[in-house]
Coordinates of C-alpha atoms in Angstrom, one line a residue:
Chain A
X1 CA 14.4 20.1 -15.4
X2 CA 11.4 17.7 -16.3
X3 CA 8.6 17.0 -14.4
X4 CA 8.0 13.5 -13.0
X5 CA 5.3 11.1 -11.2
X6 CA 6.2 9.1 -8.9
X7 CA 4.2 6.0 -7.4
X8 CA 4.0 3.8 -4.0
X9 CA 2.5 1.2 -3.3
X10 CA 1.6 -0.9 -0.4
X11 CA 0.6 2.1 1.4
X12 CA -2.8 0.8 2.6
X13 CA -4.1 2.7 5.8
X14 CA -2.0 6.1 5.2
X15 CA -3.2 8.9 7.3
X16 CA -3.1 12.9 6.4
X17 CA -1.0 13.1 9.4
X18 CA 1.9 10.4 7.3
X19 CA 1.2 11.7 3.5
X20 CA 2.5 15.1 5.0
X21 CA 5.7 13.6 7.3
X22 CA 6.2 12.1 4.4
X23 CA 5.8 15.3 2.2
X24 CA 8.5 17.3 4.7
X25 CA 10.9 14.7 4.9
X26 CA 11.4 14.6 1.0
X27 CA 11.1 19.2 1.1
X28 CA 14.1 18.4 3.7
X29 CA 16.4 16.7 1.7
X30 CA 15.2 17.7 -2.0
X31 CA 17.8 20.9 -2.4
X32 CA 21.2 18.9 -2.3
X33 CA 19.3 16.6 -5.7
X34 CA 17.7 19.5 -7.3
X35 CA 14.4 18.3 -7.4
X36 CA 11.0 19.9 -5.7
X37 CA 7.9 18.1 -4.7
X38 CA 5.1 20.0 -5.9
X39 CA 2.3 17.4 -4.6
X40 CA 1.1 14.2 -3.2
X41 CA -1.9 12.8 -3.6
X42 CA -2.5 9.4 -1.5
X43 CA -5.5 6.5 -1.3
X44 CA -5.3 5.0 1.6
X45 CA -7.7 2.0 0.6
X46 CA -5.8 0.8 -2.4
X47 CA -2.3 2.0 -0.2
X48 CA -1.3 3.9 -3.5
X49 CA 0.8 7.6 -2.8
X50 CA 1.4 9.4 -6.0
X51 CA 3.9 12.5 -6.0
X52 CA 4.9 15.4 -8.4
X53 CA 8.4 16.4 -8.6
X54 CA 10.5 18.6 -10.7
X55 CA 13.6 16.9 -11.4
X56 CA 16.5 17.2 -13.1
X57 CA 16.5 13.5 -13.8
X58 CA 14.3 10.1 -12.5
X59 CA 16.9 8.7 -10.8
X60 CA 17.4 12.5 -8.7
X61 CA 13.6 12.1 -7.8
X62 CA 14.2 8.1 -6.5
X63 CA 17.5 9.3 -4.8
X64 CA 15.3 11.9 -2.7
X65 CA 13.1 9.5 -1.7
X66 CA 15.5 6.8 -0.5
X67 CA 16.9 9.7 1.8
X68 CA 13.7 10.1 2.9
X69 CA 13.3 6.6 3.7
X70 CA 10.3 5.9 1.6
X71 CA 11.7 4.5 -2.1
X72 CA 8.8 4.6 -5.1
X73 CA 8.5 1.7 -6.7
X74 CA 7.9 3.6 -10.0
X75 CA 9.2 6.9 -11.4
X76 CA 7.7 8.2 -14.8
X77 CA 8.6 11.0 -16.7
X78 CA 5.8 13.1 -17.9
X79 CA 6.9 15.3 -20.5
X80 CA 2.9 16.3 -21.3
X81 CA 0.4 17.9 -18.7
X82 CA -2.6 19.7 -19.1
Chain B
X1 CA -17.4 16.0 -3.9
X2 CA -13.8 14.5 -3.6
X3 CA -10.5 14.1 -5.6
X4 CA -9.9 11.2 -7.8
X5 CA -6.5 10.0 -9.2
X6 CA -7.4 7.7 -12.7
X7 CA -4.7 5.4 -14.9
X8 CA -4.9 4.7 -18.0
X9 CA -2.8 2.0 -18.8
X10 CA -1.7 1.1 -23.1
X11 CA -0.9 4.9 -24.5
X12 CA 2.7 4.1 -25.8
X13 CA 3.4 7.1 -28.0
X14 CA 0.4 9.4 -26.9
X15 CA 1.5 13.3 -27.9
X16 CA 1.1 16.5 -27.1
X17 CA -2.3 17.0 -28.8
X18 CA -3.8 13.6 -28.1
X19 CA -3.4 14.5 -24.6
X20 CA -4.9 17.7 -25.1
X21 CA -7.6 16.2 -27.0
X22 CA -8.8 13.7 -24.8
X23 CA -8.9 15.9 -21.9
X24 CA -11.0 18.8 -23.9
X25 CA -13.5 15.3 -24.8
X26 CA -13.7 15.2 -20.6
X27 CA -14.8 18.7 -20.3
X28 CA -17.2 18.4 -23.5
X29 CA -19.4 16.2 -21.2
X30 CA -17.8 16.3 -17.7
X31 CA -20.9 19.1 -16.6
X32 CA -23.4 16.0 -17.3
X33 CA -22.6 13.9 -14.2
X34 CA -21.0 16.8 -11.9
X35 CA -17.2 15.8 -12.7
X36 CA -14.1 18.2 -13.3
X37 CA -11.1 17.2 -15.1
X38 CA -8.5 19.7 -13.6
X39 CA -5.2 18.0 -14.2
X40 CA -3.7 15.4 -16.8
X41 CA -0.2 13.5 -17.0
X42 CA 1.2 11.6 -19.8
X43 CA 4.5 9.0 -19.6
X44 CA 4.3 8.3 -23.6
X45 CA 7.2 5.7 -22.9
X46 CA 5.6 3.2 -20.4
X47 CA 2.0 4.5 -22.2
X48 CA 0.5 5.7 -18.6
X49 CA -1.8 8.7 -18.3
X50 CA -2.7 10.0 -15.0
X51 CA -5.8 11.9 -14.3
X52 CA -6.8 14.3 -11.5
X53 CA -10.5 15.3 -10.7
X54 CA -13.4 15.8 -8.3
X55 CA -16.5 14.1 -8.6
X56 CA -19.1 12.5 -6.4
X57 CA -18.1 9.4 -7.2
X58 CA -15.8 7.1 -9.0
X59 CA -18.4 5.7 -10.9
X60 CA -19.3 9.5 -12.2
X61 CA -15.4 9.4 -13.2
X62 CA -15.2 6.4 -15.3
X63 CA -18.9 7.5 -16.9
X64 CA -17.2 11.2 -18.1
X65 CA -14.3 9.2 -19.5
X66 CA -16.9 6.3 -21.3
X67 CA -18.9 8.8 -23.0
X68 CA -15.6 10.5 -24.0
X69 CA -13.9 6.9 -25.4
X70 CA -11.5 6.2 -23.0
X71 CA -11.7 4.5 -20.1
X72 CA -9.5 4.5 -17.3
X73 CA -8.0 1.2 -16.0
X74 CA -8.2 2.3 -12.5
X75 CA -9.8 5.0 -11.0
X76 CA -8.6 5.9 -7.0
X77 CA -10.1 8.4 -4.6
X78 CA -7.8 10.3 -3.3
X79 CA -9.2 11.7 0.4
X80 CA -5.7 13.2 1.2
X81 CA -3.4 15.6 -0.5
X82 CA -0.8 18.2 -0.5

């Protein structure tokens, strides 16, 4: 297991209400990939969402958010945290 | 106060340490203009850094990381979370 951030774009406008639907529809599917969302921070000016996962791989963490509906357009792995 | 997400773009190769060191050069002179540094992320293969804080301001955010030689590429409030 690794820890990655992931990041959307084009996500100007985003309420609390959609940053969490979004949130429970990845929790929903994450079990059958292995992977956990830990959190999600998102600017709705700029339209950028960026999650925290722990994944056994980045393509596990972009697989959970396809069947979510809502595909990243970058996954990073971030082997160092503080 | 609110929650900011900053990038740092260009750290191919950052370590363990450096990542510890720059964020200990945050907290050295965060107190000054009312920041806290509470979280840091680093991708050493695309050479992206994330940071999570609170501040008053964004502008207090990219000050903390001047004075401590590195400034962020973009700094993004981040009203909503999980």
């Amino acid at each position: 297991m690794a820890q990655y951030m992931d990041v959307h774009h084009g996500m100007k406008g985003i309420t609390a209400d959609q940053l969490m639907a979004a949130h429970k529809a990845d929790l929903a599917v994450e079990k059958g990939e292995g992977v956990h969302f830990e959190r999600a921070w998102a600017d709705p000016e700029s339209g950028t969402v960026y999650c925290l996962s722990e994944a056994p791989s980045p393509e596990a963490v972009q697989r959970v958010h396809e069947l979510a509906g809502h595909r990243a357009d970058e996954v990073h792995p971030v082997p160092y945290s503080i």
